[in-house]
């Protein structure tokens, strides 16, 4: 039967296979037109969290831009008789199909990246992919792009849950439902100390460090290896919920892990370097559920589109690769904290000033004119394979 989007509270419960496939092909076409192989381009790339958002764009950029061999790991649901699969399942399927078409080696794994078992399976897949492509089993680029609500620690088998909450004091504000343009008030109580440490456990840097150790143990790291994990900082108006909240604490820990990885592997000349890249706020499965974000992103998109500065995941990754990680002179531009900044356009003073002005005057009556809520709704649906141009949504 035809599949229609089932959306509750900015969460989409199903996905459309043909729409996901078309959306992946669109990103591949963009990459082919904008990114091409250079002398220092990565040849063997591992992406953990490869099926959606920034991880998917990172894998597409590496494979279809740089012609790299890619191994991808994500955690997605297959379709069943009663339910559609998750969007990432269909994205991976299309990625592999297009890779075969272009003669690219790709191996995709499905399972829990936090587990020892999947780390071992991934290591074997990297070796296999290298043999298949006839290249040394040395990872040139390792992208860590997980966004997960839970993590089972392989050491003790305990499952930790992350929360999106402020720290210290309760926070309230206006939330926007981008499906219907209706505002509601939110009030979130502060996180308990346990919730803070659990969120750090899930979304912090411990697992990234475990991955680096696992790859090192198997001799897959090399003096050319670049490792990157993604974070968000955003404007001050979101800090109470994001940067100074539980997720921000986890992201601080990601930066701690990055320093530890550089101390262990870069300073000893085992790898080229590790970075946390600060990316732009975009509509993905993970970001849509953060209270302040839909209103902020709707205003931001309007401003950035008007200024011709707007980017999606694939455009962000193109800039990350070409202008940061794989520059002509081999240098990686960073801020004073050694972070890569591809949120630089989002954070420009003129952009932020215009966004704040918009956010202060937007109401239910003018939300479709003052903001790009329509664009945000479209992007959200597209992430799940809906509202994609050229797809027949009445087909069975
Ligand atoms: P996403 O939800 O689109 O993708 C998350 C990926 O993680 C998927 O491939 C999913 O399958 C995978 N995953 C989740 N749990 C897993 C598990 N246990 N094992 C294996 N794979 C698992 O997320 P996203 O928005 O692209 O976020 C990726 C990273 O980018 C995050 O660290 C996020 O904080 C960061 N980031 C996001 C934004 C944004 O606006 N979306 C902005 C800046 C930085």
Short mmCIF file of C-alpha atoms and ligand atoms in Angstrom, two decimals:
data_model
loop_
_atom_site.label_atom_id
_atom_site.label_comp_id
_atom_site.label_asym_id
_atom_site.label_seq_id
_atom_site.Cartn_x
_atom_site.Cartn_y
_atom_site.Cartn_z
CA UNK A 1 0.00 0.00 0.00
CA UNK A 2 1.11 3.63 -0.36
CA UNK A 3 3.21 4.87 2.58
CA UNK A 4 2.26 8.21 4.17
CA UNK A 5 4.34 9.97 6.85
CA UNK A 6 3.37 9.22 10.46
CA UNK A 7 4.65 12.16 12.53
CA UNK A 8 4.18 12.64 16.30
CA UNK A 9 5.86 15.45 18.28
CA UNK A 10 8.47 16.14 15.60
CA UNK A 11 9.33 12.42 15.41
CA UNK A 12 8.58 10.51 12.21
CA UNK A 13 7.68 6.89 12.84
CA UNK A 14 8.10 5.51 9.32
CA UNK A 15 10.09 6.00 6.14
CA UNK A 16 9.58 5.78 2.39
CA UNK A 17 12.02 3.48 0.52
CA UNK A 18 11.82 5.15 -2.89
CA UNK A 19 12.04 8.63 -1.34
CA UNK A 20 15.10 7.72 0.74
CA UNK A 21 16.76 6.25 -2.35
CA UNK A 22 16.02 9.37 -4.41
CA UNK A 23 17.36 11.59 -1.63
CA UNK A 24 20.62 9.58 -1.47
CA UNK A 25 20.99 9.83 -5.26
CA UNK A 26 20.50 13.60 -5.02
CA UNK A 27 23.38 13.86 -2.53
CA UNK A 28 25.54 11.63 -4.74
CA UNK A 29 24.86 13.84 -7.77
CA UNK A 30 25.73 16.94 -5.76
CA UNK A 31 28.99 15.36 -4.58
CA UNK A 32 30.04 14.29 -8.05
CA UNK A 33 29.54 17.83 -9.29
CA UNK A 34 31.40 19.50 -6.42
CA UNK A 35 34.12 17.23 -5.06
CA UNK A 36 36.80 15.41 -7.01
CA UNK A 37 39.80 13.27 -6.22
CA UNK A 38 42.96 15.08 -5.16
CA UNK A 39 46.47 13.75 -4.48
CA UNK A 40 45.94 13.72 -0.72
CA UNK A 41 42.33 12.44 -0.83
CA UNK A 42 41.50 9.52 1.51
CA UNK A 43 41.48 6.05 -0.06
CA UNK A 44 40.03 4.00 2.79
CA UNK A 45 37.34 5.54 4.97
CA UNK A 46 35.41 4.24 7.97
CA UNK A 47 32.18 5.98 8.95
CA UNK A 48 30.47 5.03 12.20
CA UNK A 49 26.90 6.36 12.05
CA UNK A 50 26.84 6.17 8.24
CA UNK A 51 23.14 5.91 7.48
CA UNK A 52 21.76 9.39 8.10
CA UNK A 53 22.54 13.07 8.47
CA UNK A 54 26.18 14.06 8.76
CA UNK A 55 27.53 10.50 8.71
CA UNK A 56 25.72 9.61 5.48
CA UNK A 57 26.93 12.82 3.83
CA UNK A 58 30.48 12.04 5.03
CA UNK A 59 30.35 8.61 3.45
CA UNK A 60 28.85 9.90 0.20
CA UNK A 61 31.49 12.63 -0.01
CA UNK A 62 34.32 10.16 0.52
CA UNK A 63 32.99 7.53 -1.88
CA UNK A 64 31.46 9.51 -4.72
CA UNK A 65 33.70 12.58 -4.43
CA UNK A 66 37.07 11.05 -3.57
CA UNK A 67 36.37 7.53 -4.94
CA UNK A 68 37.36 6.05 -1.58
CA UNK A 69 36.68 2.53 -0.38
CA UNK A 70 34.16 2.95 2.43
CA UNK A 71 33.10 0.83 5.35
CA UNK A 72 29.99 2.08 7.12
CA UNK A 73 28.34 1.03 10.35
CA UNK A 74 24.93 2.09 11.62
CA UNK A 75 22.03 0.74 13.65
CA UNK A 76 18.83 0.57 11.61
CA UNK A 77 15.67 -1.52 11.43
CA UNK A 78 14.88 -3.71 8.47
CA UNK A 79 11.34 -3.53 7.08
CA UNK A 80 8.86 -6.19 8.21
CA UNK A 81 5.40 -7.28 7.10
CA UNK A 82 3.81 -4.67 9.37
CA UNK A 83 6.30 -1.77 9.43
CA UNK A 84 8.53 0.09 7.05
CA UNK A 85 12.25 -0.05 7.74
CA UNK A 86 13.98 3.02 9.17
CA UNK A 87 15.19 5.69 6.74
CA UNK A 88 18.81 4.74 7.35
CA UNK A 89 18.14 1.17 6.26
CA UNK A 90 16.93 2.37 2.84
CA UNK A 91 19.71 4.97 2.62
CA UNK A 92 22.36 2.29 3.13
CA UNK A 93 20.71 0.05 0.57
CA UNK A 94 20.78 2.79 -2.07
CA UNK A 95 24.32 3.83 -1.15
CA UNK A 96 25.59 0.28 -1.74
CA UNK A 97 23.60 -0.04 -4.97
CA UNK A 98 25.10 3.16 -6.38
CA UNK A 99 28.58 2.19 -5.17
CA UNK A 100 28.37 -1.07 -7.12
CA UNK A 101 27.20 0.85 -10.18
CA UNK A 102 30.24 3.12 -9.97
CA UNK A 103 32.67 0.26 -9.29
CA UNK A 104 33.36 1.44 -5.73
CA UNK A 105 34.14 -0.98 -2.92
CA UNK A 106 31.75 -0.52 0.01
CA UNK A 107 30.83 -2.69 2.97
CA UNK A 108 27.90 -1.77 5.20
CA UNK A 109 27.29 -3.25 8.63
CA UNK A 110 24.23 -3.04 10.83
CA UNK A 111 24.59 -3.31 14.59
CA UNK A 112 25.42 -1.58 17.86
CA UNK A 113 28.60 0.49 17.45
CA UNK A 114 29.03 0.62 21.23
CA UNK A 115 29.49 -3.16 21.45
CA UNK A 116 32.80 -5.05 21.32
CA UNK A 117 31.23 -7.47 18.87
CA UNK A 118 30.48 -4.79 16.23
CA UNK A 119 33.90 -3.22 16.70
CA UNK A 120 35.47 -6.62 15.92
CA UNK A 121 33.18 -7.15 12.92
CA UNK A 122 33.95 -3.68 11.59
CA UNK A 123 37.70 -4.21 11.91
CA UNK A 124 37.35 -7.40 9.83
CA UNK A 125 35.21 -5.56 7.27
CA UNK A 126 37.88 -2.85 6.89
CA UNK A 127 40.51 -5.52 6.21
CA UNK A 128 38.20 -7.28 3.76
CA UNK A 129 37.38 -4.06 1.91
CA UNK A 130 41.09 -3.25 1.57
CA UNK A 131 41.84 -6.71 0.15
CA UNK A 132 38.93 -6.39 -2.27
CA UNK A 133 40.21 -3.01 -3.48
CA UNK A 134 43.87 -4.10 -3.51
CA UNK A 135 45.01 -1.32 -1.17
CA UNK A 136 46.78 -1.41 2.22
CA UNK A 137 44.47 -1.92 5.21
CA UNK A 138 45.21 1.54 6.63
CA UNK A 139 42.33 3.88 7.41
CA UNK A 140 42.87 7.35 5.96
CA UNK A 141 39.75 8.86 7.44
CA UNK A 142 37.68 7.74 10.43
CA UNK A 143 34.40 9.63 10.84
CA UNK A 144 32.61 9.16 14.15
CA UNK A 145 29.06 10.46 13.67
CA UNK A 146 26.82 8.74 16.19
CA UNK A 147 23.67 10.25 17.63
CA UNK A 148 22.05 7.78 19.99
CA UNK A 149 19.62 7.97 22.89
CA UNK A 150 21.11 4.93 24.65
CA UNK A 151 24.40 3.09 25.14
CA UNK A 152 25.13 -0.26 26.68
CA UNK A 153 28.61 -0.12 28.18
CA UNK A 154 30.47 -3.24 26.99
CA UNK A 155 32.47 -3.33 30.24
CA UNK A 156 29.56 -3.87 32.62
CA UNK A 157 26.54 -4.47 30.35
CA UNK A 158 24.67 -1.52 31.91
CA UNK A 159 22.43 0.46 29.57
CA UNK A 160 22.67 4.25 29.96
CA UNK A 161 20.08 6.69 28.64
CA UNK A 162 20.80 10.23 27.50
CA UNK A 163 18.45 13.16 28.14
CA UNK A 164 18.18 16.66 26.69
CA UNK A 165 17.83 18.80 29.80
CA UNK A 166 19.23 22.00 31.28
CA UNK A 167 21.64 21.87 34.20
CA UNK A 168 21.05 23.78 37.45
CA UNK A 169 17.76 25.56 36.78
CA UNK A 170 14.56 24.72 34.92
CA UNK A 171 14.22 26.32 31.49
CA UNK A 172 11.13 27.44 29.70
CA UNK A 173 10.48 28.96 26.32
CA UNK A 174 8.56 28.70 23.06
CA UNK A 175 8.68 25.59 20.96
CA UNK A 176 7.56 25.40 17.34
CA UNK A 177 5.88 22.42 15.77
CA UNK A 178 7.21 22.65 12.22
CA UNK A 179 4.52 20.31 10.87
CA UNK A 180 1.67 22.76 11.60
CA UNK A 181 3.30 26.07 12.61
CA UNK A 182 1.80 25.99 16.11
CA UNK A 183 3.76 27.32 19.06
CA UNK A 184 3.64 25.78 22.51
CA UNK A 185 5.38 26.58 25.76
CA UNK A 186 7.94 24.19 27.12
CA UNK A 187 9.27 23.92 30.62
CA UNK A 188 12.06 21.46 31.31
CA UNK A 189 13.21 20.63 34.81
CA UNK A 190 16.99 20.48 35.36
CA UNK A 191 18.77 17.16 34.99
CA UNK A 192 19.76 15.15 38.03
CA UNK A 193 23.48 14.42 38.53
CA UNK A 194 22.80 10.86 37.39
CA UNK A 195 21.10 12.04 34.19
CA UNK A 196 24.09 14.28 33.45
CA UNK A 197 26.63 11.49 33.87
CA UNK A 198 24.44 9.05 31.89
CA UNK A 199 24.22 11.50 28.98
CA UNK A 200 28.01 11.90 29.02
CA UNK A 201 28.31 8.12 29.01
CA UNK A 202 26.12 7.89 25.87
CA UNK A 203 27.09 10.95 23.82
CA UNK A 204 30.54 11.74 25.27
CA UNK A 205 33.89 10.66 23.90
CA UNK A 206 34.57 7.37 25.70
CA UNK A 207 33.34 5.22 22.82
CA UNK A 208 35.35 7.22 20.24
CA UNK A 209 38.47 6.44 22.29
CA UNK A 210 37.52 2.75 22.41
CA UNK A 211 37.18 2.77 18.62
CA UNK A 212 40.63 4.33 18.20
CA UNK A 213 42.13 1.65 20.48
CA UNK A 214 40.36 -1.13 18.58
CA UNK A 215 41.62 0.17 15.22
CA UNK A 216 45.14 0.64 16.60
CA UNK A 217 45.25 -2.88 18.05
CA UNK A 218 44.57 -4.29 14.59
CA UNK A 219 47.19 -2.09 12.91
CA UNK A 220 44.61 -0.13 10.92
CA UNK A 221 45.92 3.31 11.88
CA UNK A 222 48.62 5.07 9.93
CA UNK A 223 50.54 8.36 9.82
CA UNK A 224 47.92 9.56 7.29
CA UNK A 225 44.90 8.71 9.46
CA UNK A 226 42.63 11.65 10.18
CA UNK A 227 39.88 11.13 12.77
CA UNK A 228 36.91 13.44 13.15
CA UNK A 229 33.84 13.55 15.39
CA UNK A 230 31.01 16.08 15.15
CA UNK A 231 29.65 18.57 17.61
CA UNK A 232 27.36 21.58 17.79
CA UNK A 233 27.79 24.79 19.79
CA UNK A 234 25.20 27.21 18.44
CA UNK A 235 24.18 30.69 19.58
CA UNK A 236 23.81 31.81 23.19
CA UNK A 237 20.00 31.70 22.98
CA UNK A 238 20.20 27.88 22.80
CA UNK A 239 22.90 27.39 25.42
CA UNK A 240 20.61 26.86 28.43
CA UNK A 241 19.18 23.78 26.72
CA UNK A 242 22.12 22.72 24.56
CA UNK A 243 25.68 23.87 25.28
CA UNK A 244 25.23 24.36 29.03
CA UNK A 245 22.86 21.43 29.34
CA UNK A 246 23.35 17.67 29.43
CA UNK A 247 24.22 17.31 25.73
CA UNK A 248 26.75 20.14 26.04
CA UNK A 249 28.42 18.27 28.92
CA UNK A 250 28.65 15.19 26.71
CA UNK A 251 30.13 17.27 23.89
CA UNK A 252 32.70 18.73 26.34
CA UNK A 253 33.68 15.14 27.03
CA UNK A 254 33.98 14.53 23.28
CA UNK A 255 36.52 17.37 23.16
CA UNK A 256 38.34 15.86 26.15
CA UNK A 257 38.48 12.56 24.25
CA UNK A 258 39.85 14.35 21.20
CA UNK A 259 42.70 15.79 23.28
CA UNK A 260 43.39 12.35 24.75
CA UNK A 261 43.39 10.74 21.27
CA UNK A 262 45.83 13.37 19.99
CA UNK A 263 48.10 12.85 22.98
CA UNK A 264 48.08 9.09 22.52
CA UNK A 265 48.21 8.83 18.72
CA UNK A 266 49.16 12.15 17.10
CA UNK A 267 51.96 13.17 19.45
CA UNK A 268 53.47 9.71 19.06
CA UNK A 269 53.18 10.07 15.26
CA UNK A 270 50.82 7.12 14.92
CA UNK A 271 48.15 9.20 13.15
CA UNK A 272 47.99 12.52 11.30
CA UNK A 273 45.48 14.03 13.73
CA UNK A 274 42.07 13.99 15.38
CA UNK A 275 39.57 16.84 15.45
CA UNK A 276 36.15 17.71 16.69
CA UNK A 277 34.33 19.52 13.90
CA UNK A 278 31.66 22.03 14.89
CA UNK A 279 28.91 21.71 12.31
CA UNK A 280 25.89 23.78 11.37
CA UNK A 281 22.43 23.19 12.88
CA UNK A 282 20.47 21.10 10.41
CA UNK A 283 17.33 19.03 10.30
CA UNK A 284 18.17 15.42 11.05
CA UNK A 285 16.41 12.73 13.03
CA UNK A 286 18.51 13.69 16.05
CA UNK A 287 18.13 17.48 15.99
CA UNK A 288 14.34 17.74 15.49
CA UNK A 289 13.61 16.70 19.07
CA UNK A 290 15.60 19.48 20.82
CA UNK A 291 12.96 22.03 22.07
CA UNK A 292 14.45 25.36 20.97
CA UNK A 293 15.92 24.02 17.71
CA UNK A 294 12.88 23.96 15.34
CA UNK A 295 12.14 27.67 15.93
CA UNK A 296 15.81 28.59 15.74
CA UNK A 297 16.44 26.52 12.58
CA UNK A 298 13.32 27.90 10.85
CA UNK A 299 14.59 31.43 11.46
CA UNK A 300 18.19 30.52 10.61
CA UNK A 301 17.26 28.87 7.31
CA UNK A 302 15.26 31.91 6.24
CA UNK A 303 18.16 34.25 7.00
CA UNK A 304 20.84 32.02 5.46
CA UNK A 305 18.78 31.33 2.33
CA UNK A 306 18.13 35.06 1.88
CA UNK A 307 21.88 35.71 2.25
CA UNK A 308 22.69 32.81 -0.12
CA UNK A 309 24.67 31.10 2.65
CA UNK A 310 22.43 28.11 3.28
CA UNK A 311 23.95 24.62 3.35
CA UNK A 312 22.65 21.11 4.03
CA UNK A 313 24.67 18.13 5.33
CA UNK A 314 26.26 17.37 1.96
CA UNK A 315 27.36 20.98 1.35
CA UNK A 316 28.79 21.15 4.89
CA UNK A 317 30.78 17.97 4.32
CA UNK A 318 32.05 19.19 0.96
CA UNK A 319 33.51 22.24 2.77
CA UNK A 320 34.81 20.10 5.64
CA UNK A 321 36.73 17.91 3.22
CA UNK A 322 37.93 20.46 0.68
CA UNK A 323 38.61 23.49 2.89
CA UNK A 324 39.52 21.87 6.21
CA UNK A 325 40.65 18.20 6.22
CA UNK A 326 42.11 17.90 2.70
CA UNK A 327 43.44 21.35 1.86
CA UNK A 328 46.02 21.82 -0.90
CA UNK A 329 48.81 22.64 1.58
CA UNK A 330 47.83 19.79 3.95
CA UNK A 331 47.13 22.16 6.85
CA UNK A 332 43.89 21.79 8.80
CA UNK A 333 42.50 25.21 9.80
CA UNK A 334 41.08 25.25 13.34
CA UNK A 335 39.99 27.68 16.05
CA UNK A 336 42.07 28.36 19.17
CA UNK A 337 40.69 25.16 20.78
CA UNK A 338 41.88 23.00 17.84
CA UNK A 339 38.28 22.58 16.65
CA UNK A 340 37.32 22.64 12.99
CA UNK A 341 34.62 25.26 12.41
CA UNK A 342 32.20 24.68 9.56
CA UNK A 343 29.54 26.46 11.60
CA UNK A 344 31.40 29.67 10.69
CA UNK A 345 28.68 30.96 8.33
CA UNK A 346 25.90 30.13 10.82
CA UNK A 347 27.75 31.96 13.57
CA UNK A 348 28.54 35.12 11.55
CA UNK A 349 27.48 38.25 13.48
CA UNK A 350 25.19 39.50 10.71
CA UNK A 351 23.48 36.10 10.45
CA UNK A 352 22.95 35.78 14.20
CA UNK A 353 21.70 39.36 14.54
CA UNK A 354 19.08 38.79 11.84
CA UNK A 355 18.04 35.45 13.38
CA UNK A 356 17.49 36.98 16.83
CA UNK A 357 15.41 39.79 15.30
CA UNK A 358 13.25 37.20 13.54
CA UNK A 359 12.83 34.99 16.59
CA UNK A 360 11.62 37.98 18.60
CA UNK A 361 8.89 38.94 16.19
CA UNK A 362 7.65 35.59 14.90
CA UNK A 363 4.08 34.53 15.76
CA UNK A 364 1.68 31.84 14.53
CA UNK A 365 0.24 34.46 12.14
CA UNK A 366 3.52 35.37 10.43
CA UNK A 367 5.60 32.20 10.90
CA UNK A 368 5.31 31.15 7.25
CA UNK A 369 6.51 34.55 6.05
CA UNK A 370 9.12 35.44 8.67
CA UNK A 371 10.75 32.01 8.84
CA UNK A 372 11.52 29.10 6.54
CA UNK A 373 9.30 26.70 8.46
CA UNK A 374 8.17 25.26 5.11
CA UNK A 375 11.80 24.45 4.23
CA UNK A 376 12.38 22.86 7.63
CA UNK A 377 9.23 20.74 7.29
CA UNK A 378 10.37 19.68 3.83
CA UNK A 379 13.87 18.75 5.07
CA UNK A 380 12.38 16.80 7.98
CA UNK A 381 10.09 14.84 5.67
CA UNK A 382 12.93 14.29 3.20
CA UNK A 383 15.13 12.82 5.94
CA UNK A 384 12.48 10.09 6.11
CA UNK A 385 12.04 9.78 2.35
CA UNK A 386 8.87 11.89 2.05
CA UNK A 387 8.27 15.04 -0.02
CA UNK A 388 11.14 14.15 -2.38
CA UNK A 389 10.79 15.47 -5.92
CA UNK A 390 10.04 12.89 -8.61
CA UNK A 391 8.76 10.19 -6.25
CA UNK A 392 5.27 8.77 -6.81
CA UNK A 393 3.82 8.69 -3.30
CA UNK A 394 0.55 7.12 -4.47
CA UNK A 395 2.36 4.05 -5.76
CA UNK A 396 2.14 0.85 -3.80
P1 LIG B 1 21.40 11.23 12.71
O1 LIG B 1 20.34 10.87 13.68
O2 LIG B 1 20.99 11.75 11.39
O3 LIG B 1 22.36 9.96 12.48
C1 LIG B 1 22.86 9.22 13.56
C2 LIG B 1 23.58 7.98 13.07
O4 LIG B 1 24.02 7.23 14.20
C3 LIG B 1 22.71 7.03 12.23
O5 LIG B 1 23.49 6.49 11.19
C4 LIG B 1 22.36 5.91 13.21
O6 LIG B 1 22.09 4.65 12.62
C5 LIG B 1 23.66 5.85 14.00
N1 LIG B 1 23.52 5.21 15.30
C6 LIG B 1 22.80 5.57 16.37
N2 LIG B 1 22.98 4.70 17.39
C7 LIG B 1 23.85 3.76 16.94
C8 LIG B 1 24.44 2.61 17.50
N3 LIG B 1 24.19 2.24 18.77
N4 LIG B 1 25.27 1.86 16.73
C9 LIG B 1 25.53 2.21 15.45
N5 LIG B 1 25.03 3.32 14.87
C10 LIG B 1 24.19 4.07 15.60
O7 LIG B 1 22.36 12.25 13.47
P2 LIG B 1 23.13 13.58 13.03
O8 LIG B 1 22.26 14.75 13.33
O9 LIG B 1 23.73 13.43 11.68
O10 LIG B 1 24.27 13.61 14.14
C11 LIG B 1 25.54 13.02 13.95
C12 LIG B 1 26.55 13.80 14.79
O11 LIG B 1 26.59 15.16 14.31
C13 LIG B 1 26.17 13.89 16.27
O12 LIG B 1 27.33 13.76 17.04
C14 LIG B 1 25.57 15.26 16.40
O13 LIG B 1 25.70 15.80 17.69
C15 LIG B 1 26.44 16.04 15.40
N6 LIG B 1 25.84 17.31 14.93
C16 LIG B 1 24.55 17.36 14.49
C17 LIG B 1 24.03 18.59 14.10
C18 LIG B 1 22.60 18.70 13.61
O14 LIG B 1 22.08 19.81 13.55
N7 LIG B 1 21.97 17.63 13.25
C19 LIG B 1 24.81 19.75 14.14
C20 LIG B 1 26.12 19.65 14.55
C21 LIG B 1 26.64 18.42 14.96
#
